[in-house]
Short mmCIF file of C-alpha atoms in Angstrom, two decimals:
data_model
loop_
_atom_site.label_atom_id
_atom_site.label_comp_id
_atom_site.label_asym_id
_atom_site.label_seq_id
_atom_site.Cartn_x
_atom_site.Cartn_y
_atom_site.Cartn_z
CA UNK N 1 0.00 0.00 0.00
CA UNK N 2 2.90 2.30 0.70
CA UNK N 3 4.20 1.51 -2.79
CA UNK N 4 0.85 2.43 -4.34
CA UNK N 5 0.80 5.66 -2.35
CA UNK N 6 4.32 6.64 -3.43
CA UNK N 7 3.68 5.69 -7.06
CA UNK N 8 0.58 7.89 -7.16
CA UNK N 9 2.82 10.88 -6.40
CA UNK N 10 5.80 10.27 -8.64
CA UNK N 11 4.71 8.14 -11.63
CA UNK N 12 2.70 8.97 -14.74
CA UNK N 13 -0.94 7.92 -15.07
CA UNK N 14 -0.38 5.37 -17.83
CA UNK N 15 -0.54 1.57 -17.89
CA UNK N 16 2.89 -0.08 -18.07
CA UNK N 17 2.13 -3.84 -17.73
CA UNK N 18 5.58 -5.01 -18.95
CA UNK N 19 7.37 -2.93 -16.31
CA UNK N 20 4.89 -4.10 -13.67
CA UNK N 21 5.50 -7.77 -14.59
CA UNK N 22 9.27 -7.20 -14.42
CA UNK N 23 9.02 -5.63 -10.95
CA UNK N 24 6.91 -8.53 -9.64
CA UNK N 25 9.31 -11.12 -11.15
CA UNK N 26 12.36 -9.45 -9.60
CA UNK N 27 10.53 -9.33 -6.27
CA UNK N 28 9.79 -13.07 -6.40
CA UNK N 29 13.48 -13.79 -7.14
CA UNK N 30 14.56 -11.59 -4.24
CA UNK N 31 12.12 -13.38 -1.92
CA UNK N 32 13.69 -16.67 -2.94
CA UNK N 33 17.08 -15.09 -2.30
CA UNK N 34 16.07 -14.40 1.32
CA UNK N 35 15.37 -18.13 1.73
CA UNK N 36 18.70 -19.28 0.26
CA UNK N 37 20.96 -16.71 1.92
CA UNK N 38 21.34 -16.23 5.66
CA UNK N 39 20.60 -12.58 6.52
CA UNK N 40 20.35 -10.72 9.79
CA UNK N 41 16.67 -10.33 10.83
CA UNK N 42 16.71 -6.55 10.37
CA UNK N 43 18.11 -6.79 6.82
CA UNK N 44 15.65 -9.57 5.93
CA UNK N 45 12.75 -7.43 7.21
CA UNK N 46 13.94 -4.37 5.26
CA UNK N 47 14.34 -6.40 2.06
CA UNK N 48 10.85 -7.90 2.38
CA UNK N 49 9.45 -4.41 3.06
CA UNK N 50 11.11 -3.06 -0.11
CA UNK N 51 9.78 -6.02 -2.14
CA UNK N 52 6.23 -5.42 -0.91
CA UNK N 53 6.55 -1.71 -1.71
CA UNK N 54 7.77 -2.57 -5.22
CA UNK N 55 4.74 -4.82 -5.73
CA UNK N 56 2.52 -1.90 -4.72
CA UNK N 57 4.23 0.18 -7.43
CA UNK N 58 3.64 -2.69 -9.90
CA UNK N 59 -0.07 -2.77 -9.06
CA UNK N 60 -0.25 0.98 -9.65
CA UNK N 61 1.54 0.65 -13.01
CA UNK N 62 -0.79 -2.15 -14.17
CA UNK N 63 -4.14 -0.56 -13.24
CA UNK N 64 -4.13 3.01 -14.52
CA UNK N 65 -6.40 2.51 -17.55
CA UNK N 66 -8.37 -0.57 -16.47
CA UNK N 67 -9.07 -2.50 -13.31
CA UNK N 68 -6.92 -5.51 -12.58
CA UNK N 69 -9.85 -7.77 -11.64
CA UNK N 70 -13.43 -8.01 -12.93
CA UNK N 71 -15.97 -10.37 -11.33
CA UNK N 72 -19.38 -11.24 -12.89
CA UNK N 73 -22.44 -11.77 -10.68
CA UNK N 74 -26.07 -12.99 -11.17
CA UNK N 75 -27.55 -9.54 -11.82
CA UNK N 76 -31.12 -10.67 -12.60
CA UNK N 77 -31.45 -12.76 -9.43
CA UNK N 78 -30.00 -9.99 -7.27
CA UNK N 79 -32.38 -7.40 -8.74
CA UNK N 80 -35.36 -9.74 -8.21
CA UNK N 81 -34.39 -10.17 -4.54
CA UNK N 82 -33.90 -6.42 -4.10
CA UNK N 83 -37.27 -5.60 -5.71
CA UNK N 84 -39.03 -8.13 -3.47
CA UNK N 85 -37.57 -6.45 -0.35
CA UNK N 86 -38.51 -2.97 -1.65
CA UNK N 87 -42.09 -4.09 -2.33
CA UNK N 88 -42.41 -5.53 1.18
CA UNK N 89 -41.09 -2.30 2.77
CA UNK N 90 -43.43 -0.21 0.60
CA UNK N 91 -46.43 -2.31 1.63
CA UNK N 92 -45.55 -2.34 5.35
CA UNK N 93 -44.31 1.27 5.82
CA UNK N 94 -46.48 3.56 3.62
CA UNK N 95 -45.44 6.90 5.19
CA UNK N 96 -43.18 8.60 2.62
CA UNK N 97 -40.58 9.93 5.08
CA UNK N 98 -40.38 6.71 7.10
CA UNK N 99 -40.37 4.60 3.93
CA UNK N 100 -37.53 6.57 2.37
CA UNK N 101 -35.48 6.32 5.56
CA UNK N 102 -36.12 2.55 5.88
CA UNK N 103 -35.03 1.87 2.29
CA UNK N 104 -31.93 4.03 2.72
CA UNK N 105 -30.95 2.27 5.94
CA UNK N 106 -31.67 -1.26 4.68
CA UNK N 107 -30.66 -1.16 1.01
CA UNK N 108 -28.95 2.15 0.39
CA UNK N 109 -31.85 3.45 -1.76
CA UNK N 110 -31.65 7.20 -1.10
CA UNK N 111 -33.81 8.58 -3.91
CA UNK N 112 -36.77 9.20 -1.55
CA UNK N 113 -34.75 10.28 1.47
CA UNK N 114 -35.63 13.73 2.81
CA UNK N 115 -32.74 16.06 1.82
CA UNK N 116 -33.21 18.43 4.79
CA UNK N 117 -33.19 15.48 7.15
CA UNK N 118 -30.03 14.14 5.51
CA UNK N 119 -28.38 17.53 6.07
CA UNK N 120 -29.37 17.39 9.76
CA UNK N 121 -27.70 13.97 10.06
CA UNK N 122 -24.55 15.40 8.46
CA UNK N 123 -24.60 18.44 10.75
CA UNK N 124 -24.70 16.17 13.81
CA UNK N 125 -21.89 13.95 12.50
CA UNK N 126 -24.02 10.79 12.15
CA UNK N 127 -24.42 10.61 8.38
CA UNK N 128 -22.78 7.18 8.53
CA UNK N 129 -25.99 5.82 10.08
CA UNK N 130 -27.81 5.97 6.72
CA UNK N 131 -24.86 4.42 4.85
CA UNK N 132 -24.77 0.68 4.27
CA UNK N 133 -21.75 -0.47 6.28
CA UNK N 134 -20.25 -3.12 8.51
CA UNK N 135 -23.03 -2.61 11.05
CA UNK N 136 -25.48 -4.26 8.64
CA UNK N 137 -23.16 -7.11 7.78
CA UNK N 138 -22.36 -7.73 11.44
CA UNK N 139 -26.04 -8.50 12.07
CA UNK N 140 -26.22 -10.90 9.10
CA UNK N 141 -22.86 -12.47 9.95
CA UNK N 142 -23.74 -12.91 13.62
CA UNK N 143 -27.09 -14.60 12.95
CA UNK N 144 -25.83 -16.80 10.13
CA UNK N 145 -23.03 -18.10 12.38
CA UNK N 146 -25.56 -18.70 15.16
CA UNK N 147 -27.64 -20.82 12.78
CA UNK N 148 -24.69 -22.75 11.34
CA UNK N 149 -23.05 -23.43 14.73
CA UNK N 150 -25.50 -26.33 15.17
CA UNK N 151 -23.87 -28.13 12.25
CA UNK N 152 -21.41 -30.92 13.10
CA UNK N 153 -17.83 -29.70 13.49
CA UNK N 154 -16.43 -32.01 10.80
CA UNK N 155 -14.32 -30.62 7.96
CA UNK N 156 -17.16 -31.02 5.45
CA UNK N 157 -19.74 -29.14 7.52
CA UNK N 158 -17.22 -26.44 8.44
CA UNK N 159 -16.70 -25.91 4.70
CA UNK N 160 -20.49 -25.84 4.21
CA UNK N 161 -20.77 -23.23 6.99
CA UNK N 162 -18.09 -21.14 5.26
CA UNK N 163 -19.98 -21.22 1.94
CA UNK N 164 -23.35 -20.39 3.54
CA UNK N 165 -21.99 -17.44 5.54
CA UNK N 166 -20.06 -16.01 2.59
CA UNK N 167 -23.09 -16.47 0.32
CA UNK N 168 -25.35 -14.58 2.78
CA UNK N 169 -22.85 -11.74 3.26
CA UNK N 170 -22.15 -11.22 -0.44
CA UNK N 171 -25.76 -11.66 -1.55
CA UNK N 172 -26.82 -8.83 0.75
CA UNK N 173 -23.85 -6.77 -0.45
CA UNK N 174 -25.02 -7.09 -4.06
CA UNK N 175 -28.64 -6.36 -3.07
CA UNK N 176 -27.40 -3.12 -1.47
CA UNK N 177 -25.88 -2.04 -4.83
CA UNK N 178 -22.37 -3.10 -3.72
CA UNK N 179 -21.56 0.38 -2.44
CA UNK N 180 -17.88 0.85 -1.54
CA UNK N 181 -18.56 0.95 2.21
CA UNK N 182 -20.36 -2.41 2.30
CA UNK N 183 -17.89 -4.04 -0.12
CA UNK N 184 -15.06 -3.07 2.25
CA UNK N 185 -16.95 -4.65 5.16
CA UNK N 186 -17.73 -7.78 3.11
CA UNK N 187 -14.08 -8.24 2.18
CA UNK N 188 -13.11 -7.84 5.85
CA UNK N 189 -15.64 -10.46 7.03
CA UNK N 190 -14.65 -12.81 4.20
CA UNK N 191 -10.92 -12.65 5.02
CA UNK N 192 -11.67 -13.16 8.71
CA UNK N 193 -13.95 -16.18 8.19
CA UNK N 194 -11.77 -17.83 5.53
CA UNK N 195 -8.74 -17.41 7.79
CA UNK N 196 -10.71 -18.91 10.69
CA UNK N 197 -11.67 -21.90 8.53
CA UNK N 198 -8.02 -22.61 7.71
CA UNK N 199 -6.98 -22.15 11.34
CA UNK N 200 -5.01 -18.93 10.83
CA UNK N 201 -4.50 -16.37 13.58
CA UNK N 202 -7.00 -13.52 13.36
CA UNK N 203 -4.68 -10.54 13.82
CA UNK N 204 -7.04 -7.68 13.03
CA UNK N 205 -4.52 -5.28 11.49
CA UNK N 206 -3.45 -7.96 9.00
CA UNK N 207 -7.10 -8.54 8.10
CA UNK N 208 -7.63 -4.80 7.60
CA UNK N 209 -4.48 -4.48 5.47
CA UNK N 210 -5.43 -7.54 3.40
CA UNK N 211 -8.90 -6.15 2.76
CA UNK N 212 -7.48 -2.80 1.70
CA UNK N 213 -5.02 -4.48 -0.68
CA UNK N 214 -7.81 -6.55 -2.29
CA UNK N 215 -9.91 -3.41 -2.66
CA UNK N 216 -7.02 -1.63 -4.42
CA UNK N 217 -6.57 -4.57 -6.81
CA UNK N 218 -10.01 -3.80 -8.25
CA UNK N 219 -9.30 -0.08 -8.59
CA UNK N 220 -6.04 1.44 -7.41
CA UNK N 221 -7.58 4.93 -7.43
CA UNK N 222 -9.63 3.89 -4.39
CA UNK N 223 -6.67 4.96 -2.27
CA UNK N 224 -7.68 8.57 -3.00
CA UNK N 225 -11.27 7.96 -1.86
CA UNK N 226 -12.29 10.00 1.18
CA UNK N 227 -14.83 7.36 2.23
CA UNK N 228 -12.10 4.69 2.17
CA UNK N 229 -9.80 6.85 4.29
CA UNK N 230 -12.55 7.50 6.84
CA UNK N 231 -13.72 3.89 6.87
CA UNK N 232 -10.32 2.32 7.43
CA UNK N 233 -9.29 5.14 9.77
CA UNK N 234 -12.34 4.43 11.96
CA UNK N 235 -11.78 0.65 11.96
CA UNK N 236 -8.08 1.00 12.85
CA UNK N 237 -8.89 3.55 15.57
CA UNK N 238 -11.50 1.25 17.13
CA UNK N 239 -9.10 -1.70 17.00
CA UNK N 240 -6.23 0.21 18.63
CA UNK N 241 -7.95 2.46 21.17
CA UNK N 242 -11.28 0.84 22.06
CA UNK N 243 -9.74 -1.82 24.37
CA UNK N 244 -7.79 0.80 26.33
CA UNK N 245 -10.66 3.26 26.67
CA UNK N 246 -13.11 0.46 27.60
CA UNK N 247 -10.85 -0.82 30.41
CA UNK N 248 -10.40 2.73 31.71
CA UNK N 249 -13.71 2.54 33.64
CA UNK N 250 -14.64 -1.02 34.75
CA UNK N 251 -18.37 -1.63 35.33
CA UNK N 252 -20.66 -4.46 36.45
CA UNK N 253 -24.08 -3.19 35.42
CA UNK N 254 -24.93 -4.61 31.94
CA UNK N 255 -26.81 -1.47 30.87
CA UNK N 256 -23.93 0.80 31.86
CA UNK N 257 -21.49 -1.60 30.18
CA UNK N 258 -23.48 -1.33 26.93
CA UNK N 259 -23.63 2.47 27.10
CA UNK N 260 -19.94 2.81 28.02
CA UNK N 261 -18.91 0.40 25.25
CA UNK N 262 -20.86 2.41 22.68
CA UNK N 263 -19.29 5.67 23.89
CA UNK N 264 -15.78 4.14 23.72
CA UNK N 265 -16.38 2.92 20.14
CA UNK N 266 -17.54 6.39 19.06
CA UNK N 267 -14.61 8.08 20.81
CA UNK N 268 -12.04 5.69 19.29
CA UNK N 269 -13.43 6.17 15.77
CA UNK N 270 -13.49 9.95 16.11
CA UNK N 271 -9.96 9.99 17.52
CA UNK N 272 -8.52 8.37 14.40
CA UNK N 273 -10.67 10.11 11.76
CA UNK N 274 -10.60 13.67 13.15
CA UNK N 275 -7.55 14.92 11.15
CA UNK N 276 -9.00 13.56 7.88
CA UNK N 277 -12.25 15.45 8.47
CA UNK N 278 -10.50 18.66 9.47
CA UNK N 279 -8.13 18.48 6.50
CA UNK N 280 -10.92 17.99 3.93
CA UNK N 281 -13.86 19.89 5.46
CA UNK N 282 -12.16 22.33 7.91
CA UNK N 283 -14.90 21.79 10.47
CA UNK N 284 -16.05 19.32 13.11
CA UNK N 285 -19.60 18.67 14.37
CA UNK N 286 -19.62 19.85 17.98
CA UNK N 287 -22.18 17.23 19.09
CA UNK N 288 -20.61 14.27 17.29
CA UNK N 289 -19.90 12.22 20.43
CA UNK N 290 -23.29 12.93 22.00
CA UNK N 291 -25.26 12.23 18.81
CA UNK N 292 -23.36 8.99 18.13
CA UNK N 293 -23.77 7.91 21.75
CA UNK N 294 -27.56 8.32 21.56
CA UNK N 295 -28.47 7.50 17.98
CA UNK N 296 -26.17 4.64 16.97
CA UNK N 297 -27.85 2.20 19.41
CA UNK N 298 -31.29 3.44 18.30
CA UNK N 299 -30.41 2.91 14.64
CA UNK N 300 -29.06 -0.58 15.43
CA UNK N 301 -32.39 -1.45 17.04
CA UNK N 302 -34.20 -0.13 13.96
CA UNK N 303 -31.98 -2.20 11.69
CA UNK N 304 -32.85 -5.36 13.63
CA UNK N 305 -36.53 -4.46 13.26
CA UNK N 306 -36.24 -3.97 9.49
CA UNK N 307 -34.47 -7.31 9.05
CA UNK N 308 -37.21 -8.93 11.13
CA UNK N 309 -39.87 -7.24 8.98
CA UNK N 310 -38.31 -8.62 5.79
CA UNK N 311 -38.18 -12.12 7.28
CA UNK N 312 -41.68 -11.90 8.79
CA UNK N 313 -44.23 -14.18 7.02
CA UNK N 314 -47.50 -12.61 5.80
CA UNK N 315 -49.57 -14.34 8.51
CA UNK N 316 -52.06 -12.86 11.00
CA UNK N 317 -51.16 -9.32 9.94
CA UNK N 318 -47.71 -9.57 11.55
CA UNK N 319 -46.00 -7.61 8.77
CA UNK N 320 -48.65 -4.89 8.97
CA UNK N 321 -48.37 -4.32 12.73
CA UNK N 322 -44.58 -4.58 12.78
CA UNK N 323 -44.44 -2.12 9.87
CA UNK N 324 -46.66 0.32 11.78
CA UNK N 325 -44.44 0.15 14.87
CA UNK N 326 -41.28 0.66 12.83
CA UNK N 327 -42.90 3.56 10.97
CA UNK N 328 -43.65 5.39 14.23
CA UNK N 329 -40.20 4.55 15.57
CA UNK N 330 -38.52 6.05 12.47
CA UNK N 331 -40.63 9.21 12.69
CA UNK N 332 -39.73 9.56 16.37
CA UNK N 333 -36.01 9.21 15.61
CA UNK N 334 -36.23 11.81 12.82
CA UNK N 335 -38.13 14.20 15.11
CA UNK N 336 -35.34 13.80 17.69
CA UNK N 337 -32.73 14.52 15.00
CA UNK N 338 -34.51 17.71 13.94
CA UNK N 339 -34.72 18.84 17.57
CA UNK N 340 -31.01 18.19 18.20
CA UNK N 341 -30.16 20.05 15.00
CA UNK N 342 -31.94 23.19 16.29
CA UNK N 343 -29.91 23.30 19.51
CA UNK N 344 -27.35 26.15 19.67
CA UNK N 345 -24.49 23.76 20.44
CA UNK N 346 -25.16 21.72 17.26
CA UNK N 347 -23.27 24.18 15.04
CA UNK N 348 -19.97 22.93 13.65
CA UNK N 349 -16.59 24.06 14.97
CA UNK N 350 -14.34 25.62 12.32
CA UNK N 351 -10.85 24.09 12.56
CA UNK N 352 -8.41 23.85 9.67
CA UNK N 353 -5.65 21.25 9.39
CA UNK N 354 -2.83 21.35 6.88
CA UNK N 355 -0.74 18.35 5.78
CA UNK N 356 1.95 18.93 8.40
CA UNK N 357 -0.65 19.02 11.17
CA UNK N 358 -2.24 15.79 9.91
CA UNK N 359 1.14 14.02 9.96
CA UNK N 360 1.95 15.43 13.41
CA UNK N 361 -1.46 14.38 14.76
CA UNK N 362 -1.02 10.78 13.63
CA UNK N 363 2.55 10.76 14.96
CA UNK N 364 1.25 11.88 18.36
CA UNK N 365 -1.54 9.30 18.16
CA UNK N 366 1.01 6.57 17.46
CA UNK N 367 3.09 7.70 20.46
CA UNK N 368 -0.07 7.67 22.61
CA UNK N 369 -0.83 4.11 21.52
CA UNK N 370 2.75 3.01 22.23
CA UNK N 371 2.53 4.59 25.65
CA UNK N 372 -0.73 2.77 26.41
CA UNK N 373 0.44 -0.59 25.03
CA UNK N 374 4.08 -0.60 26.25
CA UNK N 375 3.50 1.29 29.51
CA UNK N 376 6.63 3.34 28.84
CA UNK N 377 6.51 7.00 29.84
CA UNK N 378 9.25 7.80 27.32
CA UNK N 379 6.69 7.80 24.50
CA UNK N 380 4.59 10.34 26.39
CA UNK N 381 7.70 12.51 26.76
CA UNK N 382 8.30 12.25 23.00
CA UNK N 383 4.71 13.32 22.35
CA UNK N 384 4.96 16.34 24.65
CA UNK N 385 8.30 17.33 23.10
CA UNK N 386 6.79 17.17 19.60
CA UNK N 387 3.87 19.38 20.69
CA UNK N 388 6.20 21.93 22.28
CA UNK N 389 8.50 21.98 19.24
CA UNK N 390 5.58 22.48 16.84
CA UNK N 391 4.08 25.21 19.04
CA UNK N 392 7.37 27.08 19.16
CA UNK N 393 7.76 26.85 15.38
CA UNK N 394 4.25 28.23 14.88
CA UNK N 395 4.89 31.00 17.42
CA UNK N 396 8.14 32.22 15.87
CA UNK N 397 6.80 31.91 12.31
CA UNK N 398 4.26 34.64 13.11
CA UNK N 399 6.74 37.04 14.69
#
């Protein structure tokens, strides 16, 4: 990925497949060289790092005018499934505002979504709620694995479980128009479950990096996507900082544990995505933590209800009454959003970040993580020294 990033800065935007093939071939020979020749661990690590970077450059060179991989899918069957779900939502939730919100949340259909309401979600920093994402796939993944766990634990049935779970995850992904956010989540779940099937260790950062690499193989220009940067930034932030923030305040009450866990997830995601937002938009929603703390659990509950509505058989008017309850619940949530948007403290804070500040922020964040994980105060000293040095440079630059 570093190779792709560097190539995007210094190389021309033109396919060079012969050069890309040569770079990959040389890299394979060098990898074999590391097996034959005894090298010190640090030199072996550096050589492997350079080889991986060169392969990133090769991917960039081979994918400028066309994608490296194209995959067909059963378009007619997917569209038929999607239309059936839309028809059921239309029949069960007739209110236009509630219907548009339900379709946006469940399938990513935003054509009937209220634009003013969407702006209110953006103003409060919770626009991700109406984006198809890993939250949806987590529900499908969790329940599919609960169903398949009753299968015998033989190799054959474990393989059958793998196929069923991957089929369910990717079928829903295609039904939701395979938007970039849900494709990223699908790739992540697929790598995790395939690795689990083959007995591999589930180191999360490797899974994240593998998913990002696969995503770039389809279109290398995805590395410039703001949604990709925010998505992976949030996932990495949650992975690195959620455990430490969650353990900061031990609790026994299950309700408080749920609320504290949700707050820690929101805080960790905001911690790692803040410089990206400030660099691109030069502002930050002032109520982002409060709005995420309140509305993410409510939207999760709504998502469970919508999945239940889709699965509900047309017997004894169950779909009708469940649809009515969900309709009122959606309208209540939207009313709450409009109220929060009118509060004086809901206005965004104007803060601008330049490239140097973004790099410094992530450097400080890395030092903070090292301090938390290694329990070494030296990293905290480094962080404070970097802040003081930057502050002095800014001070004297304005004199």
